Coordinates of C-alpha atoms in Angstrom, one line a residue:
X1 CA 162.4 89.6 100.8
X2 CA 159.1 91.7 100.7
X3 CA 160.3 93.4 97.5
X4 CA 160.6 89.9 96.3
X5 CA 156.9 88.4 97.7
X6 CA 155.3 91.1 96.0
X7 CA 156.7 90.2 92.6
X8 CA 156.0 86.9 93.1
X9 CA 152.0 87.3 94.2
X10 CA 152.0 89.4 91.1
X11 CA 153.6 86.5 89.1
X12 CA 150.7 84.1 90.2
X13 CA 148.3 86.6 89.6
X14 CA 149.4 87.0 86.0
X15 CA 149.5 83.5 85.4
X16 CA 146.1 82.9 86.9
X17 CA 144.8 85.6 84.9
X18 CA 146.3 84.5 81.3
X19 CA 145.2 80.5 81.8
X20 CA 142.5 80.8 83.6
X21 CA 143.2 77.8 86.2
X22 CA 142.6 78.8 90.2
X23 CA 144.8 76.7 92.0
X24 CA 148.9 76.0 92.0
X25 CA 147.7 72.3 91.0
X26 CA 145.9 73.1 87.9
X27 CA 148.6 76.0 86.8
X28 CA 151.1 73.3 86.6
X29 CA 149.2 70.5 84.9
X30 CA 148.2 72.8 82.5
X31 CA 151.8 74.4 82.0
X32 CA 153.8 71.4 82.4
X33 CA 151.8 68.5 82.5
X34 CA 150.9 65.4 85.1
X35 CA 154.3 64.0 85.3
X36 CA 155.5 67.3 86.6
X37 CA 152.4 68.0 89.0
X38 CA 153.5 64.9 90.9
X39 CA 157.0 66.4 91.4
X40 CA 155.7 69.7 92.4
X41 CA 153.1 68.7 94.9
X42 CA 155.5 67.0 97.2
X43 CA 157.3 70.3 97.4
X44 CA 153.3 72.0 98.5
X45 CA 152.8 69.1 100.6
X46 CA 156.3 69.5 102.0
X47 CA 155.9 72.9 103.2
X48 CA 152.2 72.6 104.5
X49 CA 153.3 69.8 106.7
X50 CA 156.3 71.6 107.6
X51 CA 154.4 75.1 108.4
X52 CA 151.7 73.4 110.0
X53 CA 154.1 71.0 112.6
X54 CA 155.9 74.4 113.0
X55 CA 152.6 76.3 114.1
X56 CA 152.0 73.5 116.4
X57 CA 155.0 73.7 118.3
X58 CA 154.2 77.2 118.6
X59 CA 150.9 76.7 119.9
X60 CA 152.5 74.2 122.2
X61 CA 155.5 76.7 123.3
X62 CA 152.7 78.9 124.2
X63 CA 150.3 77.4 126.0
X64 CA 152.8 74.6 128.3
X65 CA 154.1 77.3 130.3
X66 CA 150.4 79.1 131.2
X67 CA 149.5 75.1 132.0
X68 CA 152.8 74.5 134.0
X69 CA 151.9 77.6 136.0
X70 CA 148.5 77.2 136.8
X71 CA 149.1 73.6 138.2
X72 CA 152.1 74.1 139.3
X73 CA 151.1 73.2 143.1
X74 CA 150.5 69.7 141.6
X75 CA 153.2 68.9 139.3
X76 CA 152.6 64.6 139.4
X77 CA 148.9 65.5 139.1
X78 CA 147.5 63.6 135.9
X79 CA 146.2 66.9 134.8
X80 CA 149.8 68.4 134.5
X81 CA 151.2 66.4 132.8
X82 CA 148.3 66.1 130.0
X83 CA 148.4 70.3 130.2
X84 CA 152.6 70.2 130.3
X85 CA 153.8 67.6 127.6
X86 CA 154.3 68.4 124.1
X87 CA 152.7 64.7 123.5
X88 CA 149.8 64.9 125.1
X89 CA 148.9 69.2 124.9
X90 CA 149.4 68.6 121.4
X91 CA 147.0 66.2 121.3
X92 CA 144.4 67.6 123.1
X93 CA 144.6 71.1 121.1
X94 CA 144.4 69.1 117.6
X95 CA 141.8 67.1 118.8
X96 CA 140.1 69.7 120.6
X97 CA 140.5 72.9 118.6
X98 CA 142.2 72.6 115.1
X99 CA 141.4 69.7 113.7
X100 CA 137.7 70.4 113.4
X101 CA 138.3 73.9 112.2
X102 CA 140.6 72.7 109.4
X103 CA 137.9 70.6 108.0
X104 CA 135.7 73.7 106.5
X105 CA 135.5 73.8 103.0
X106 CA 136.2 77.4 102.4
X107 CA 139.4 79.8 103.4
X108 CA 136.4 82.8 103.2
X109 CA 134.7 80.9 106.4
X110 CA 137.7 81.6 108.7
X111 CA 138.4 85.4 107.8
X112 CA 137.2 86.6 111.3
X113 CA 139.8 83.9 112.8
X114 CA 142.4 85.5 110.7
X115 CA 141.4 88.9 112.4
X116 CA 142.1 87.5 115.4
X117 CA 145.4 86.2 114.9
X118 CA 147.0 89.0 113.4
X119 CA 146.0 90.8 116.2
X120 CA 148.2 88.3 118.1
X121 CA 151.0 88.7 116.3
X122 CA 150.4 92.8 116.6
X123 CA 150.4 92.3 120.3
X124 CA 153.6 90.1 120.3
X125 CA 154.8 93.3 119.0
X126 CA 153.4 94.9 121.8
X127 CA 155.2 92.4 124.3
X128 CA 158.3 93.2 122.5
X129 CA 158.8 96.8 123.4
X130 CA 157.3 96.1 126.7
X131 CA 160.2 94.5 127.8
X132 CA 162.7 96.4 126.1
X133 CA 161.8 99.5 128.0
X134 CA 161.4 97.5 131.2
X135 CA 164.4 95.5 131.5
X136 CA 166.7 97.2 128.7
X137 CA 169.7 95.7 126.7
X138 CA 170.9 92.6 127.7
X139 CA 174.6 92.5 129.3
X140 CA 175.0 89.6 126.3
X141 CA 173.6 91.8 122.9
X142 CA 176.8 91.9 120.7
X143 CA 176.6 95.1 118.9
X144 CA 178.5 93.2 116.2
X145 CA 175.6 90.8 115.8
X146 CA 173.2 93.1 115.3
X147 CA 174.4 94.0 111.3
X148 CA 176.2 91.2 110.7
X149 CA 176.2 87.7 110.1
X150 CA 178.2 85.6 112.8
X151 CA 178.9 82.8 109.9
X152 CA 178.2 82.3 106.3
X153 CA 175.8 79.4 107.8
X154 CA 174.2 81.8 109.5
X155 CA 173.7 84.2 106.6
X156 CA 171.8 81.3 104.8
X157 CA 169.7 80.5 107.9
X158 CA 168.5 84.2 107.9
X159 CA 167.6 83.9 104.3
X160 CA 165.3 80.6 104.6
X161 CA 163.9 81.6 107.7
X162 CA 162.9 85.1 105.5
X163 CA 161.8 82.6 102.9
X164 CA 159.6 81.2 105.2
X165 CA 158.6 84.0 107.1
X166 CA 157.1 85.9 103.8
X167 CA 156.2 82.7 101.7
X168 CA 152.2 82.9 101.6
X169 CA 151.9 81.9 97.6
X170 CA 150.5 78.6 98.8
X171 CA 147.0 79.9 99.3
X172 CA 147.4 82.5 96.7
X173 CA 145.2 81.6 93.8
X174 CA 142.5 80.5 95.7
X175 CA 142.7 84.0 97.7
X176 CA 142.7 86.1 94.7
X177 CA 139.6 83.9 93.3
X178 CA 137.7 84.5 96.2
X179 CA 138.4 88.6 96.3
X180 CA 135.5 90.7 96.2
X181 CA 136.0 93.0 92.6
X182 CA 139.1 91.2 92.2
X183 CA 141.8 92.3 89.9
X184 CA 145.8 92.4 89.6
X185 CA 146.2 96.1 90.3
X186 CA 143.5 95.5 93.5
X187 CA 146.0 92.6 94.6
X188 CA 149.0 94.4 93.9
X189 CA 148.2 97.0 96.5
X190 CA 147.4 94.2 99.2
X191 CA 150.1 92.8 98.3
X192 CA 152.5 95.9 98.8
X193 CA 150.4 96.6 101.8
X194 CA 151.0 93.3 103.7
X195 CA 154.6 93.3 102.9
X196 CA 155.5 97.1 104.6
X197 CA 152.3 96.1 107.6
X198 CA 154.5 92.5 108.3
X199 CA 158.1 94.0 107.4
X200 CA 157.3 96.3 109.9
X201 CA 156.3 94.3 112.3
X202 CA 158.8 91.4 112.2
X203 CA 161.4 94.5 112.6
X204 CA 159.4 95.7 115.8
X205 CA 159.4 92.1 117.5
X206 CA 163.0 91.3 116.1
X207 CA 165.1 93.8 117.1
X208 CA 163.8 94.7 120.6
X209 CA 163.8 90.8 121.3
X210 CA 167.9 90.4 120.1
X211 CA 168.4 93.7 122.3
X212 CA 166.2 92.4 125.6
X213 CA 167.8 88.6 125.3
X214 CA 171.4 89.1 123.4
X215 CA 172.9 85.6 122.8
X216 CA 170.8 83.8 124.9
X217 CA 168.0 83.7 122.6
X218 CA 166.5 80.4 121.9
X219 CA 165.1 79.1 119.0
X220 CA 161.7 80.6 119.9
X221 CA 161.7 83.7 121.7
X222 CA 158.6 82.2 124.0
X223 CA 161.0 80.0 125.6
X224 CA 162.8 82.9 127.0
X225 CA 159.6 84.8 127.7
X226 CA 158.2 82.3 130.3
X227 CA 160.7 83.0 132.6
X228 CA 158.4 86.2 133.0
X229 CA 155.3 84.2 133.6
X230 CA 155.8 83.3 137.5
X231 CA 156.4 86.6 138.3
X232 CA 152.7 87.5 137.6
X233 CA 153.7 89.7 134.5
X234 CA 150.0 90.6 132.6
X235 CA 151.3 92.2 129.4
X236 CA 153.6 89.0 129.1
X237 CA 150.6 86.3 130.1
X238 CA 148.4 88.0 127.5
X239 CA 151.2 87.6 125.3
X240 CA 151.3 84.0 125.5
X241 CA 147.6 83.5 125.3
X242 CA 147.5 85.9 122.5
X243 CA 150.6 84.0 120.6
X244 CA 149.0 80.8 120.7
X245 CA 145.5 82.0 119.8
X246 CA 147.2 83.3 116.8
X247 CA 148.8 79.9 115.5
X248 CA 145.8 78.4 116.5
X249 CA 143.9 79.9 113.6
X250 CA 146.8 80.3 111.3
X251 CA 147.2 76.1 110.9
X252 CA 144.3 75.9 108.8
X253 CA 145.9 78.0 105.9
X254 CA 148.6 75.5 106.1
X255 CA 146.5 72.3 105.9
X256 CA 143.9 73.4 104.0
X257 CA 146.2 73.8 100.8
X258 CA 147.4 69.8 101.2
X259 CA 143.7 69.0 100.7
X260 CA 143.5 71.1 97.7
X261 CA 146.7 69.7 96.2
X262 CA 145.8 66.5 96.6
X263 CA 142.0 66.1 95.3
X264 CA 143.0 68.5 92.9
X265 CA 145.5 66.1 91.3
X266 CA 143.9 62.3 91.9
X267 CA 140.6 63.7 91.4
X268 CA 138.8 61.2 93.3
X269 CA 134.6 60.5 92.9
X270 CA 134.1 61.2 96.7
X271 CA 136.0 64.7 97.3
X272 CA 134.0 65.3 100.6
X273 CA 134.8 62.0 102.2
X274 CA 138.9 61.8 100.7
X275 CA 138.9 65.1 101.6
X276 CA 138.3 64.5 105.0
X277 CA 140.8 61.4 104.9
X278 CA 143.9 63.8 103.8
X279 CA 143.0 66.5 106.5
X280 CA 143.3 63.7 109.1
X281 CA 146.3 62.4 107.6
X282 CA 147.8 66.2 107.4
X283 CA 147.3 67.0 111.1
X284 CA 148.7 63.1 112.1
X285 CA 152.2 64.0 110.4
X286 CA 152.2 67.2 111.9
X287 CA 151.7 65.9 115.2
X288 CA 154.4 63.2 114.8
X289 CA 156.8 66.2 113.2
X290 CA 156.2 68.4 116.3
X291 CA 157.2 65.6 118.7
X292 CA 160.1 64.4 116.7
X293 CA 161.4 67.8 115.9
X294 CA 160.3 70.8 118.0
X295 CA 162.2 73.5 117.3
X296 CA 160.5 76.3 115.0
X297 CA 164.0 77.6 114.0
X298 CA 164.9 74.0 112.2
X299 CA 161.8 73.8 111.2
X300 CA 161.3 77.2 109.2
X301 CA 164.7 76.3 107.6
X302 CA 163.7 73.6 106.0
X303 CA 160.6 74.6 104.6
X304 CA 162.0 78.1 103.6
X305 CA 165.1 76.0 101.9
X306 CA 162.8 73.2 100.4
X307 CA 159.7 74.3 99.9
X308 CA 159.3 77.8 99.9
X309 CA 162.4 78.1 97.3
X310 CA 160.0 76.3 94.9
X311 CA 157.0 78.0 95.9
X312 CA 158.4 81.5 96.4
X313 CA 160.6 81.9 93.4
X314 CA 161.3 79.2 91.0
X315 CA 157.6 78.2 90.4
X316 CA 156.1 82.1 89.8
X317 CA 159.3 82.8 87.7
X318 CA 159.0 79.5 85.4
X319 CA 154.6 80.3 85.6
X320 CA 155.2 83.7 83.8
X321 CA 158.2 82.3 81.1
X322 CA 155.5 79.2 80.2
X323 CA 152.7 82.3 79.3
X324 CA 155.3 84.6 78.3
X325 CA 155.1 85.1 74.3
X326 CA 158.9 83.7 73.2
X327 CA 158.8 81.0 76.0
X328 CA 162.0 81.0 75.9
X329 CA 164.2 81.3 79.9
X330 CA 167.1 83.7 78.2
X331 CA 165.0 86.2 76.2
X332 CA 165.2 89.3 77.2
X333 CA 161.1 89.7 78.4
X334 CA 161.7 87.2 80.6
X335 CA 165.2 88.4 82.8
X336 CA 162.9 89.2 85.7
X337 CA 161.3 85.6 85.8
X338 CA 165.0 83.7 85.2
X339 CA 166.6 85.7 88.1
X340 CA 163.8 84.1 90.2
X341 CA 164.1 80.9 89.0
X342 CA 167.8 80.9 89.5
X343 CA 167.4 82.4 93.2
X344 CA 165.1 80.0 93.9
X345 CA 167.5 77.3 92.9
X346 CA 170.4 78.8 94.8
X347 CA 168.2 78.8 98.0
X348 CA 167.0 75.3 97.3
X349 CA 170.7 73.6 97.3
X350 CA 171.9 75.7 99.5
X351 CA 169.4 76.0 102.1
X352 CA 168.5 72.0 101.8
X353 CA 172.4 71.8 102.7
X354 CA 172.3 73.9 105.9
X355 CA 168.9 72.4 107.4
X356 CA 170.3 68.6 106.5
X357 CA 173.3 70.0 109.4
X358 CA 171.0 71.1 111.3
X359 CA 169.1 68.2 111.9
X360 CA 172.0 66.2 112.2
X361 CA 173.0 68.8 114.8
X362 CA 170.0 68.7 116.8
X363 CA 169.5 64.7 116.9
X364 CA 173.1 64.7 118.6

């Protein structure tokens, strides 16, 4: 899947550089038209909102048991039950926190907060083998798990979740716009280099995490962490103040791209104020997504089947066919493109199918 995002960056890049436009809006009007920018932006909205509630429940998964804890002593107190529920933490962090940060006008203005939260994710790492050498393999780790699949529904789990977990294109032309000396080969190495740097790093959280918890993982591995919160456990605490930071200033990258979709494509007179309007809209569905839905394994499914199909493979491939010179989806200059496009599709269907059981599933 990092093979793949890099192609796909480089895809966008290409296509950015042979029409000129700077957004995923204005690439598709001006390859396929209006009619087809409609169809295509509720596949970006789609995975923005989905992202964004799935950041949220993170943020909330992170910070609940750090609250529970510290008012433990109290539990009917007003103030832990504001600081303990998803419907009213959630609240207070969007209304406190990242609501007015995803109003700025500029992705360059929160580089310092993404600093921050890939430091999180480093010291999630961290937390990770900290526990593996402390409490060693869980009596439940199936060897047999480990390598292989335990259904085909699993297997096409795994590979929305990876769609998810490396599908950044959102953001992409406006990134590349806004790099300092920019050109494909520049973007081509940060793109190679933030595919090995977060390979690397899902591997080190992953695989120490299925060897510490076996089959009693939950959806989110901070559920099972914050059983190692009462007993005073520092590296773990930081951890969860650390992971929650992180999401904290990632949700801006997820609602910031709605905005641009949007004004983008209806083009109103007052930008500013509408754009202001659609933020608040944005950060009201994810709130109502994380309360009806909140589990990030569910979640990422979905997106990674619905959206990040579209986004990650069958949009780049079908960008570079439309600038390619015979335009044509079975030449042979374009065999690189159509494999993506047909991937994408096969993810699409099949992935939509699997998350539609899962919801079903989980409202059971």
């Amino acid at each position: 899947m990092a093979v793949l995002n890099v192609f796909s960056l480089e895809m966008i890049v290409k296509t950015v550089e042979k029409t000129g436009k700077t957004s995923y809006a204005t690439i598709i009007e001006h390859l396929c038209g209006r009619k087809v920018l409609y169809g295509f932006q509720i596949a970006m909205v789609v995975f923005c909102l989905g992202s964004s509630a799935s950041y949220l429940v993170t943020v909330v998964d992170s910070l609940a048991p750090l609250f529970n804890q510290l008012t433990i002593d109290d539990p009917n107190a007003w103030y832990h039950i504001m600081l303990t529920s998803r419907y009213y933490l959630s609240l207070i962090m969007l209304g406190i926190v990242m609501y007015p940060i995803c109003l700025v006008k500029s992705l360059g203005s929160l580089r310092y907060l993404t600093i921050v939260s890939i430091l999180g994710i480093f010291w999630l790492a961290i937390v990770a083998l900290y526990l593996l050498g402390s409490n060693g393999i869980s009596e439940n780790f199936d060897r047999g798990h480990a390598y292989a699949p335990v259904s085909w529904i699993a297997c096409i789990e795994g590979v929305t979740t990876y769609i998810f977990g490396f599908c950044n294109q959102a953001n992409m032309p406006e990134i590349y716009m806004e790099m300092s000396n920019r050109s494909p080969k520049k973007l081509r190495s940060v793109a190679v280099w933030s595919a090995v740097i977060c390979t690397a790093v899902y591997f080190i959280i992953a695989i120490p995490f299925l060897l510490v918890f076996g089959s009693d993982a939950q959806s989110s591995v901070l559920l099972n962490m914050a059983d190692w919160i009462p007993q005073g456990d520092v590296v773990v605490i930081i951890g969860f103040i650390w992971t929650g930071t992180s999401f904290i200033g990632t949700y801006p990258f997820m609602v910031y791209p709605v905005r641009v979709a949007l004004i983008n494509t209806f083009q109103p007179k007052r930008a500013d104020f509408w754009g202001v309007v659609v933020v608040t809209i944005a950060v009201v569905i994810s709130y109502l997504i994380d309360i009806a839905l909140p589990d990030v394994s569910i979640l990422m499914g979905i997106v990674g089947a619905i959206a990040g199909s579209i986004l990650c493979f069958i949009a780049p491939g079908y960008f570079c066919i439309s600038i390619s010179k015979s335009k044509r989806f079975f030449a042979a200059e374009n065999w690189l493109y159509a494999a993506f496009v047909i991937l994408g599709c096969i993810t699409l269907v099949g992935g939509t199918a699997i998350s539609v059981y899962q919801i079903l599933e989980f409202a059971e």
